[in-house]
XYZ file of C-alpha atoms in Angstrom:
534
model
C 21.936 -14.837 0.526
C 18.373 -14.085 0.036
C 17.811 -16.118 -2.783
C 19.323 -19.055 -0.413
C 16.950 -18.717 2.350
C 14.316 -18.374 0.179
C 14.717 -22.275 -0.947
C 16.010 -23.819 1.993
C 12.583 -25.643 3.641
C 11.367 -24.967 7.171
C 13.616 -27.374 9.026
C 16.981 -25.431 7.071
C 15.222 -21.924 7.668
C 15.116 -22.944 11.570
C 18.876 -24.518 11.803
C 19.726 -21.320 10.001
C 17.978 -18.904 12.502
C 19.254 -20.955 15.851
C 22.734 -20.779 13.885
C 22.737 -16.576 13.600
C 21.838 -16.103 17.202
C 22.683 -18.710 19.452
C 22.406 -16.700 22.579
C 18.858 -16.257 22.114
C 18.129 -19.740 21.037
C 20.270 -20.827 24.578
C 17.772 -18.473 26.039
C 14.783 -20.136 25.022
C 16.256 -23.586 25.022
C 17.016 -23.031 28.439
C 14.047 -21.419 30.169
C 12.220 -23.185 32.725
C 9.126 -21.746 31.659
C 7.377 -18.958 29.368
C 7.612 -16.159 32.170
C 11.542 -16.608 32.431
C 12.112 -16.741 29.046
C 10.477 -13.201 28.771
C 12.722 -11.865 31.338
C 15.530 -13.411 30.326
C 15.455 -12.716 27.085
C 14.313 -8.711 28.213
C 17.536 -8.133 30.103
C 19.709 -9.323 27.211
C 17.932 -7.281 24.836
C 18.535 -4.159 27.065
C 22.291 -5.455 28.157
C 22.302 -5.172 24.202
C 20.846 -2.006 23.515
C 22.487 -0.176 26.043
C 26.072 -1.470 24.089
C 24.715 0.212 20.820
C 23.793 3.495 22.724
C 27.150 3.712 24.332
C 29.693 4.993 22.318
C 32.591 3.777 24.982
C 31.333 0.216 23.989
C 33.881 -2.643 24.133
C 35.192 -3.082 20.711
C 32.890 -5.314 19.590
C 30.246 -2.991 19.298
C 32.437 -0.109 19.137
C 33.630 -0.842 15.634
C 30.022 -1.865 14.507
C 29.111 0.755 11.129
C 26.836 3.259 12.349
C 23.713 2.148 9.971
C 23.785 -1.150 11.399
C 23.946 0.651 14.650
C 20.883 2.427 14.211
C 19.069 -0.691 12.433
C 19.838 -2.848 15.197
C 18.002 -0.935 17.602
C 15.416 -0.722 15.727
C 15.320 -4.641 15.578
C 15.689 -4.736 19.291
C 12.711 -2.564 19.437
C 10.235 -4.444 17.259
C 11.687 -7.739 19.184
C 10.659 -6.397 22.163
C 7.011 -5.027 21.312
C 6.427 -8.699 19.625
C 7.774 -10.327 22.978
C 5.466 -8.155 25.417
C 2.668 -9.924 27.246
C 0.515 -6.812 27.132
C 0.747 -7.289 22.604
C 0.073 -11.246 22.894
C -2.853 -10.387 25.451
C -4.074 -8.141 22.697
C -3.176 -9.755 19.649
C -4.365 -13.679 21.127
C -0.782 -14.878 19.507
C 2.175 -15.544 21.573
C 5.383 -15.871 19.114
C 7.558 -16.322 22.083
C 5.819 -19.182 22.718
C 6.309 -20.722 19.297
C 9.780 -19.973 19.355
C 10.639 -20.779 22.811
C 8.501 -24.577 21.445
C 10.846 -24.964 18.581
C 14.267 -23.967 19.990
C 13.187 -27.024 22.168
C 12.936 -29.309 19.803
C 9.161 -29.548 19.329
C 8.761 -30.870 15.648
C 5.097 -30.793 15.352
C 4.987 -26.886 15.996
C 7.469 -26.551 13.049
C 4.635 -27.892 11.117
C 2.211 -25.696 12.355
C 4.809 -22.312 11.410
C 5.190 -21.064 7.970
C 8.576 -20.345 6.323
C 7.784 -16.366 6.464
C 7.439 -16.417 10.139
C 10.913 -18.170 10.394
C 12.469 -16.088 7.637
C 11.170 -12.988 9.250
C 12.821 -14.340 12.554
C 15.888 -14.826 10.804
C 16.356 -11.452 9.444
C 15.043 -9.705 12.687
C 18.156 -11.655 14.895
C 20.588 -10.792 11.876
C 19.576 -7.119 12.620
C 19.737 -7.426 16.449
C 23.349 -8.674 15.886
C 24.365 -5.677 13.717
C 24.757 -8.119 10.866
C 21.909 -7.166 8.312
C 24.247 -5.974 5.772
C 23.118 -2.527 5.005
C 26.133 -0.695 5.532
C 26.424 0.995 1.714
C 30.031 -0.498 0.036
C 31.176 2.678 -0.879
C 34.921 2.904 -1.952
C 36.835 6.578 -2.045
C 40.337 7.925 -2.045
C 41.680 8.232 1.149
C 43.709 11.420 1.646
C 46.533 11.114 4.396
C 45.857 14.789 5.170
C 42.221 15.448 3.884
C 41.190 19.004 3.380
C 37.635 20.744 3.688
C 37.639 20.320 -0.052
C 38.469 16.753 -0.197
C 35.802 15.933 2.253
C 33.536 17.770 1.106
C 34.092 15.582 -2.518
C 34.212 12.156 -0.567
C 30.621 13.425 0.771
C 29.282 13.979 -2.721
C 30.540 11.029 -3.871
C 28.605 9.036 -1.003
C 25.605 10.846 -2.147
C 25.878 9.920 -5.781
C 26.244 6.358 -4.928
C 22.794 7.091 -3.360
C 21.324 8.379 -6.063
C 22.334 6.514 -8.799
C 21.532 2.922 -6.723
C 17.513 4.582 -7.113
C 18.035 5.245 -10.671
C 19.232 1.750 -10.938
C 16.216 0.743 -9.220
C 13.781 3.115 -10.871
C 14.910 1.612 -14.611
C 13.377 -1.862 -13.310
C 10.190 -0.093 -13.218
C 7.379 1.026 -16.106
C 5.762 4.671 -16.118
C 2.427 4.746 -18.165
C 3.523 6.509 -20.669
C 6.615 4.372 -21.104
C 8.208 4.639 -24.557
C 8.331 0.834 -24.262
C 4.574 0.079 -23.543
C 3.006 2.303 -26.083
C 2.323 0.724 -29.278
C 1.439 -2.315 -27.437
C -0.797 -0.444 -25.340
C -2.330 1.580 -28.591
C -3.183 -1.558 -30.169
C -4.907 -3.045 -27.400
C -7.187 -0.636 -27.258
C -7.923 -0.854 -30.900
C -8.900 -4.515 -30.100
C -10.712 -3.475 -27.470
C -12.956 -0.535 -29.254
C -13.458 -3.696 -32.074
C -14.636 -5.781 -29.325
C -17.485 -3.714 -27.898
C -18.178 -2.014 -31.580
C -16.922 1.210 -30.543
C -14.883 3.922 -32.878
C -11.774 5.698 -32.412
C -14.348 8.965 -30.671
C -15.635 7.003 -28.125
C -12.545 6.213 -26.200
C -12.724 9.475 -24.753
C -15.973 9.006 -23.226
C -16.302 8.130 -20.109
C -19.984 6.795 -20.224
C -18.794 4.711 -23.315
C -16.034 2.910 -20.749
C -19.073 3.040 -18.019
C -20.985 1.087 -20.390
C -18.548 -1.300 -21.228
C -17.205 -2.335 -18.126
C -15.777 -5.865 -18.157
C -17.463 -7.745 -15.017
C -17.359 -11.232 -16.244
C -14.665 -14.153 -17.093
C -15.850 -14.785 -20.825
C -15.406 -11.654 -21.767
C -11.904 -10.997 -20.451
C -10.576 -14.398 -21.529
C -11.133 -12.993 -25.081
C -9.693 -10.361 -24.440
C -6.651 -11.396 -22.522
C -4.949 -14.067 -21.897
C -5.438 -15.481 -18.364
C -3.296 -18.028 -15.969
C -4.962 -20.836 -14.859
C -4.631 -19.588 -11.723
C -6.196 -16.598 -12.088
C -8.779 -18.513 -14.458
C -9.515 -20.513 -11.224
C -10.090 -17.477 -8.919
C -12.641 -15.385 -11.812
C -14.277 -18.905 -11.384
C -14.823 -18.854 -8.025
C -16.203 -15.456 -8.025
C -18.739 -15.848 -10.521
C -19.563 -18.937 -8.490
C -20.314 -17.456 -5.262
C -21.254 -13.703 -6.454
C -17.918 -12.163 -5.915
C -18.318 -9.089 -7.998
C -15.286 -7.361 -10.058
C -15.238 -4.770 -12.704
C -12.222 -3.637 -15.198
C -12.651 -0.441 -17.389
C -11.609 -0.516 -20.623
C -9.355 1.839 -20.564
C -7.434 0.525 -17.291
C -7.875 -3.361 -18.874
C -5.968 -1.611 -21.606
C -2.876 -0.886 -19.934
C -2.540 -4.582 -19.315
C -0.276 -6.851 -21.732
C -2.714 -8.814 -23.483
C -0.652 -11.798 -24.143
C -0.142 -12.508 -20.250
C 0.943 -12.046 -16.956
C 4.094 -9.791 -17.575
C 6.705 -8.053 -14.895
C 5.139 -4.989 -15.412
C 1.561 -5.758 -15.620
C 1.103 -7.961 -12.730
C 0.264 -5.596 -10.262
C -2.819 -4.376 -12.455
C -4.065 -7.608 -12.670
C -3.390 -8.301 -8.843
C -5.636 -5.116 -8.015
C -8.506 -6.564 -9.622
C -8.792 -10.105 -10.709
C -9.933 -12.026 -7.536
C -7.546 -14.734 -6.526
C -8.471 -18.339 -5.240
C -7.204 -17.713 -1.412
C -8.984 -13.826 -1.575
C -12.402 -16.016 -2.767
C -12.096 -19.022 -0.583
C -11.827 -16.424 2.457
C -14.694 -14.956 1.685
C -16.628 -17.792 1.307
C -15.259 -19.173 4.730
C -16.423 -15.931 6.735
C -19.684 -15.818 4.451
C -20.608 -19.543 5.716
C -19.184 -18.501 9.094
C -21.511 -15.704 9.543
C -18.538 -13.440 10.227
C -18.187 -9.910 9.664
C -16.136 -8.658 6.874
C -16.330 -5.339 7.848
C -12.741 -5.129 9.687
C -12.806 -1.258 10.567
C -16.058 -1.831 12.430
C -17.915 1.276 10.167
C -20.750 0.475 11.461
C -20.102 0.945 15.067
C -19.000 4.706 13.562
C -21.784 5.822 11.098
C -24.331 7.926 13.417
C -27.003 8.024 10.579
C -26.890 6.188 7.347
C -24.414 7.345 4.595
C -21.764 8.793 7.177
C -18.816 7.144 8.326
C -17.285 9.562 11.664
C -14.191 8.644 13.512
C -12.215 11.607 13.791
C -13.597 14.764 15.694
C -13.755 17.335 12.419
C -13.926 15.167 9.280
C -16.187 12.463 8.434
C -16.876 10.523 5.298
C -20.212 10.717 3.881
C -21.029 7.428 1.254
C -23.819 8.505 -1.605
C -23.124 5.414 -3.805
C -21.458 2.010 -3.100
C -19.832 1.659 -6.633
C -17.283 1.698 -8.212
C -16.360 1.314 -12.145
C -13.574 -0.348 -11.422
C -13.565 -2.724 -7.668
C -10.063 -3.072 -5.837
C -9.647 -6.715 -4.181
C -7.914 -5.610 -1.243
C -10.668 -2.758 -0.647
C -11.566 -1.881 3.161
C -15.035 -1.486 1.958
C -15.130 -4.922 -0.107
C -17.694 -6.257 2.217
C -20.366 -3.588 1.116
C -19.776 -2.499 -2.577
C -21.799 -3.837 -5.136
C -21.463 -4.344 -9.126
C -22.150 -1.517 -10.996
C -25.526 -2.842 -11.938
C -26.509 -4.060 -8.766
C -26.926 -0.020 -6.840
C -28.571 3.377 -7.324
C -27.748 6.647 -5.728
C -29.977 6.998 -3.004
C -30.494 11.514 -2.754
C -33.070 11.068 -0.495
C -30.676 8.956 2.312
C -27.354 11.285 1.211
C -29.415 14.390 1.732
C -30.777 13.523 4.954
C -26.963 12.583 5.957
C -26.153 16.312 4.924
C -29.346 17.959 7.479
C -26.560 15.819 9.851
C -23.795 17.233 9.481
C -25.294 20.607 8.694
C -26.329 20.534 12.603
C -23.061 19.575 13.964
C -20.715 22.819 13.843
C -17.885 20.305 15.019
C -18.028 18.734 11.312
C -15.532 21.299 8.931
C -14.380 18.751 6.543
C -16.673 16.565 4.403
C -14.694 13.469 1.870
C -17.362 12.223 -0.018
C -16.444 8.593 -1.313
C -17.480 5.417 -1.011
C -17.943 3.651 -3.669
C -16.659 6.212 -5.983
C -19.017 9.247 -6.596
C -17.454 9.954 -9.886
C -19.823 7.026 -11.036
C -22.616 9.488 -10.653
C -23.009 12.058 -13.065
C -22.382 15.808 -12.847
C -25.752 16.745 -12.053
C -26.041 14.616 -9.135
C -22.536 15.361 -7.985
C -23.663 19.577 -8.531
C -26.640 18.314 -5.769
C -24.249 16.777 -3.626
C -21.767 19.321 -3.670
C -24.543 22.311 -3.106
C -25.962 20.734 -0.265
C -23.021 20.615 1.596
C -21.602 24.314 0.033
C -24.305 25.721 1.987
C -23.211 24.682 5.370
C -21.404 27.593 6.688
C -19.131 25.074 9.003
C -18.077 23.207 5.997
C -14.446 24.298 5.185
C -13.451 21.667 2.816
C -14.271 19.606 0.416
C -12.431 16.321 -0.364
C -13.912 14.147 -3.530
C -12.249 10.579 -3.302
C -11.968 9.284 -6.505
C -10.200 6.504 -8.644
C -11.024 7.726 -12.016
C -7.794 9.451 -12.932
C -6.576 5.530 -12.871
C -9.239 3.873 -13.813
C -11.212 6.457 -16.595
C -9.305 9.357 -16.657
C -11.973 10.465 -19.283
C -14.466 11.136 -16.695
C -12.366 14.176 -15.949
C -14.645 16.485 -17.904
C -15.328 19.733 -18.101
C -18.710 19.284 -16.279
C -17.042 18.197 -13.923
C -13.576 20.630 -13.545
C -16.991 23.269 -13.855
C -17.852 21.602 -10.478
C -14.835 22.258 -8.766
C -14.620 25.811 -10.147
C -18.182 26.245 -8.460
C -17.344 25.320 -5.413
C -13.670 26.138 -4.717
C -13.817 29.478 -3.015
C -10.523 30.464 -1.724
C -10.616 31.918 1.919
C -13.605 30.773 2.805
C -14.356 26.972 1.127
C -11.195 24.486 -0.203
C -12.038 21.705 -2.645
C -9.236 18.966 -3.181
C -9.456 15.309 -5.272
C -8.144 12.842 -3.617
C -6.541 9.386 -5.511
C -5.322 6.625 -5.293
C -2.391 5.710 -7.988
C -1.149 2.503 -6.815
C 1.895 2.395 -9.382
C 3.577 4.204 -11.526
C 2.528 2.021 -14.664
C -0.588 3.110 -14.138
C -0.238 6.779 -14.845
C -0.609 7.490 -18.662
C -1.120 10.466 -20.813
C -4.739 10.506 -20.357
C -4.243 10.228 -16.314
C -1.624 13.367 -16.858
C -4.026 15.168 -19.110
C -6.980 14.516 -16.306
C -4.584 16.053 -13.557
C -4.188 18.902 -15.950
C -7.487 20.103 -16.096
C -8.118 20.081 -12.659
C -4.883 22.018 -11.555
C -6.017 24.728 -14.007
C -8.908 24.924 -11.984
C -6.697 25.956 -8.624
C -7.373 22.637 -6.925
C -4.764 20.066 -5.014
C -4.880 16.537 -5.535
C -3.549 14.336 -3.087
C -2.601 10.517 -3.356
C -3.550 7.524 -1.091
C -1.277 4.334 -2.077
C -1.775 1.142 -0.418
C 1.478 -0.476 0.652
C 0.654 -4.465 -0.618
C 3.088 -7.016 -2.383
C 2.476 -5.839 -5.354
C 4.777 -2.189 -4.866
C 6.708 -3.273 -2.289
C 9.821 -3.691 -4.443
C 12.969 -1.481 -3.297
C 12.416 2.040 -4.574
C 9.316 1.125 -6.191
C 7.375 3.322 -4.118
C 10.219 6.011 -4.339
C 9.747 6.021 -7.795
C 5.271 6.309 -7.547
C 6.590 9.667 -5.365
C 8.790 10.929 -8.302
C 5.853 10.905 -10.755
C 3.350 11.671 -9.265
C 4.636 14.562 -7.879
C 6.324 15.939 -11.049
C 2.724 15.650 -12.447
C 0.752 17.836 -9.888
C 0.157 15.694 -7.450
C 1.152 15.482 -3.636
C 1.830 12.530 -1.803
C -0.158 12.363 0.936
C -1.040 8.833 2.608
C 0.731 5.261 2.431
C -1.813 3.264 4.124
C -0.853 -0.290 5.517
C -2.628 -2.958 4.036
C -5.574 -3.901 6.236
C -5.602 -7.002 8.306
C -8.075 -8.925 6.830
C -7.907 -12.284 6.451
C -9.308 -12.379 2.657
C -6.445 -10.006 1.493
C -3.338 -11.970 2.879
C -2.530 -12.497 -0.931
C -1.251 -8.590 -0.520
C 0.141 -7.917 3.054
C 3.787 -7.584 3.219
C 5.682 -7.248 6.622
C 5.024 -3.923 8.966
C 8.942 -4.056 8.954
C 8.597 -3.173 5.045
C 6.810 0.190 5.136
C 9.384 1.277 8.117
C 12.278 0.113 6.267
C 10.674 2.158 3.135
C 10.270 4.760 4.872
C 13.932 5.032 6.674
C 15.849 3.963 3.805
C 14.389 4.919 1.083
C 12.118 7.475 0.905
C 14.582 9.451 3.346
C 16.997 9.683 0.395
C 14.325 11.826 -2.049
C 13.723 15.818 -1.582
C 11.793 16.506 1.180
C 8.867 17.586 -1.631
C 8.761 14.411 -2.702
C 8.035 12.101 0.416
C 5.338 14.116 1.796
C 3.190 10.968 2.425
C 2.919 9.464 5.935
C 2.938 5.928 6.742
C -1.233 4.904 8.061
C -1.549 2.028 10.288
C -5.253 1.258 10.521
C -6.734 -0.730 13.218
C -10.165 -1.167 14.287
C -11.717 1.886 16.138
């Protein structure tokens, strides 16, 4: 059925939603005006509910499976909040509006909708009628006269069925260090050491990869091969100074010969697209602010960034070696080449927070700090070791993706020097997007700073690009068996030059609930993040 909606065109995808819930399109059909369509439509989404809370229901609802119970009321729910005039007062959007405009007939809105909206429409009534289609097809034996025993079996077969439909799901889906990918991956890199005249020793350097990382199109079409779409976007960045970096080791996880299945969200991450480009350009020419989160209404002194009452974020370089499209901070970091580290500004930051006793936790990111060297980072670190107030350390960094190699033991010295149990905590937090992007060197990276007694935690961003079913399930699975705890699916921003990555808020509940539910409670230890400006 999916694959159905998906090609019917916006006039089909509207017959089909009016067809699934005709009471509702009556509703708005029939309203005299926008105010009595809300009410109307209110009391027969609570007439509604109140049938799925009741279990001495009519028969209609009585006999509805209890997952498509739950899920309805759910849809109800999120119906509801989109429906309120308080959200379309906030939002400046009225979808009631559109709605109540097309189930009368009005063509020229239809032109001004896009198939998601309708789609998403569709699949929203389907739930509200208890018809999504969830309920698991599970078939056992049916014992006239079941004992404990035999229920207890049915049970664990139920749960199996679980479990093996994520296996099923998890075997779509590359791991770094993926028997399959490895000699391809081994001989890329060989081409790729060739390219920039480096030897087999070098790979395991990080400055060698800092050196060499790949920041223009030239380059990485001899390297790779690219789309012509994506050909088209690099050109638009190097047009209108749109920087973005690879590393080579993370350009080497890539399939060189083109876009593949399990490649394309590496390339997504990085290689700027023609809508992400053209946005930017728009709100450059607009004078607009890219800064969505409004940072700068929440940095009391250069450097910080404070919105929570005991942790802030304090910036000392706004680089990265590798730059992530769909980055909150796209709007202020710079190429590689293009910023220095600034000790004098980062230090007087610290005499800030060092007078606030309300500050206990300190994540120093930006940028990524691990671009800096260890003797900077030791400065850094000291400074804010010596603030009795300071109870933990968080270093946000990328390079156990990007350049694992910069995992040295300079730097695992660092966190020995700092970690002091009972008194000081130092953790790493990451960002793994996917689990294709976690190879040997990433596990050998993570190694060497567990040995040291310190927790790293993961951020993933929910986009597109790992929205797949289980796919995120199966991020959980390895990361965790590797030493490191889930700890934040964030929400993709709402920025208008990142639409390429957004995927429904529905999505990341639905993950969440039916999903991630179904793995040991070790496992999904991440919470869903919604951010919205201050």
């Amino acid at each position: 059925m999916v694959v159905d909606v998906l090609d019917l065109d916006k006039l089909g995808l509207l017959r089909l939603l009016w067809k699934t819930h005709p009471r509702i399109h009556f509703i708005l059909r029939d309203s005299e005006g926008l105010p009595e369509a809300r009410t109307l439509l209110f009391d027969y989404l609570n007439r509604l509910e109140k049938h799925y809370f009741n279990i001495y229901s009519d028969k209609r609802y009585k006999n509805i499976h209890i997952l498509e119970k739950n899920n309805a009321k759910e849809c109800i729910r999120v119906l509801k909040n989109v429906i309120r005039s308080e959200n379309e007062k906030l939002t400046g959007v009225s979808a009631l509006k559109t709605l109540r405009k097309l189930a009368k007939g009005n063509n020229k809105k239809l032109s001004s909708v896009s198939p998601g909206f309708l789609a998403e429409f569709y699949y929203l009534l389907k739930g509200i009628k208890g018809d999504s289609g969830i309920r698991p097809k599970i078939y056992t034996t049916i014992h006239e006269n079941p004992t404990p025993l035999d229920e207890a079996n049915k049970r664990s077969r139920r749960l199996d069925h679980y479990s093996q439909e994520m296996r099923d799901y998890f075997s779509r889906y590359h791991v770094g260090y993926d028997p399959r990918l490895k000699e391809k991956r081994r001989l890329f890199k060989e081409d790729i050491l060739d390219y920039f005249g480096g030897i087999k020793s070098d790979w395991g350097d990080w400055r060698w990869h800092m050196k060499n990382i790949v920041s223009d199109r030239d380059t990485l079409g001899e390297l790779i091969e690219l789309s012509g779409s994506e050909r088209q976007g690099l050109y638009l960045a190097d047009k209108y100074g749109i920087p973005y970096q690879i590393t080579p080791h993370y350009l080497s996880l890539w399939d060189r010969a083109g876009r593949e299945s399990f490649d394309r969200v590496l390339r997504a991450q990085v290689l700027p697209s023609k809508t992400y480009c053209r946005n930017i350009v728009e709100s450059r020419r607009k004078g607009l602010s890219m800064d969505f989160m409004e940072e700068s209404s929440t940095s009391p002194v250069e450097g910080i960034t404070r919105r929570y009452p005991q942790i802030l974020i304090l910036k000392p370089y706004d680089s990265c070696p590798q730059i992530c499209v769909y980055c909150q901070r796209n709007w202020e970091v710079k190429g590689i080449g293009e910023t220095d580290c600034d000790l004098g500004r980062t230090f007087k930051a610290i005499d800030w927070i060092s007078d606030n006793p309300h500050i206990t936790e300190v994540l120093i990111t930006g940028g990524d700090p691990l671009t800096l060297g260890n003797d900077t980072l030791d400065d850094i670190l000291g400074g804010l070791a010596e603030i009795d107030h300071i109870q933990r350390i968080r270093i946000g960094t990328r390079t156990l993706v990007t350049v694992p190699q910069r995992i040295d033991d300079g730097f695992t010295g660092l966190l020995d020097k700092y970690l002091d149990i009972g008194r000081r905590d130092v953790t790493v937090m990451t960002h793994f997007e996917h689990p294709v992007e976690f190879t040997y060197d990433s596990l050998y990276a993570v190694e060497k700073i567990k040995k040291k007694g310190v927790n790293i935690y993961n951020q993933q961003v929910f986009t597109y690009y790992t929205s797949r079913r289980y796919e995120t399930c199966f991020l959980r699975k390895v990361l965790k068996k590797s030493g490191i705890d889930p700890y934040y699916t964030f929400n993709t921003k709402g920025k208008k030059e990142t639409i390429d990555f957004r995927v429904p808020l529905s999505r990341i509940e639905q993950e969440a609930k039916e999903e991630a539910r179904l793995l040991p409670g070790l496992d999904r230890t991440d919470e869903a993040v919604f951010n919205v400006p201050r």
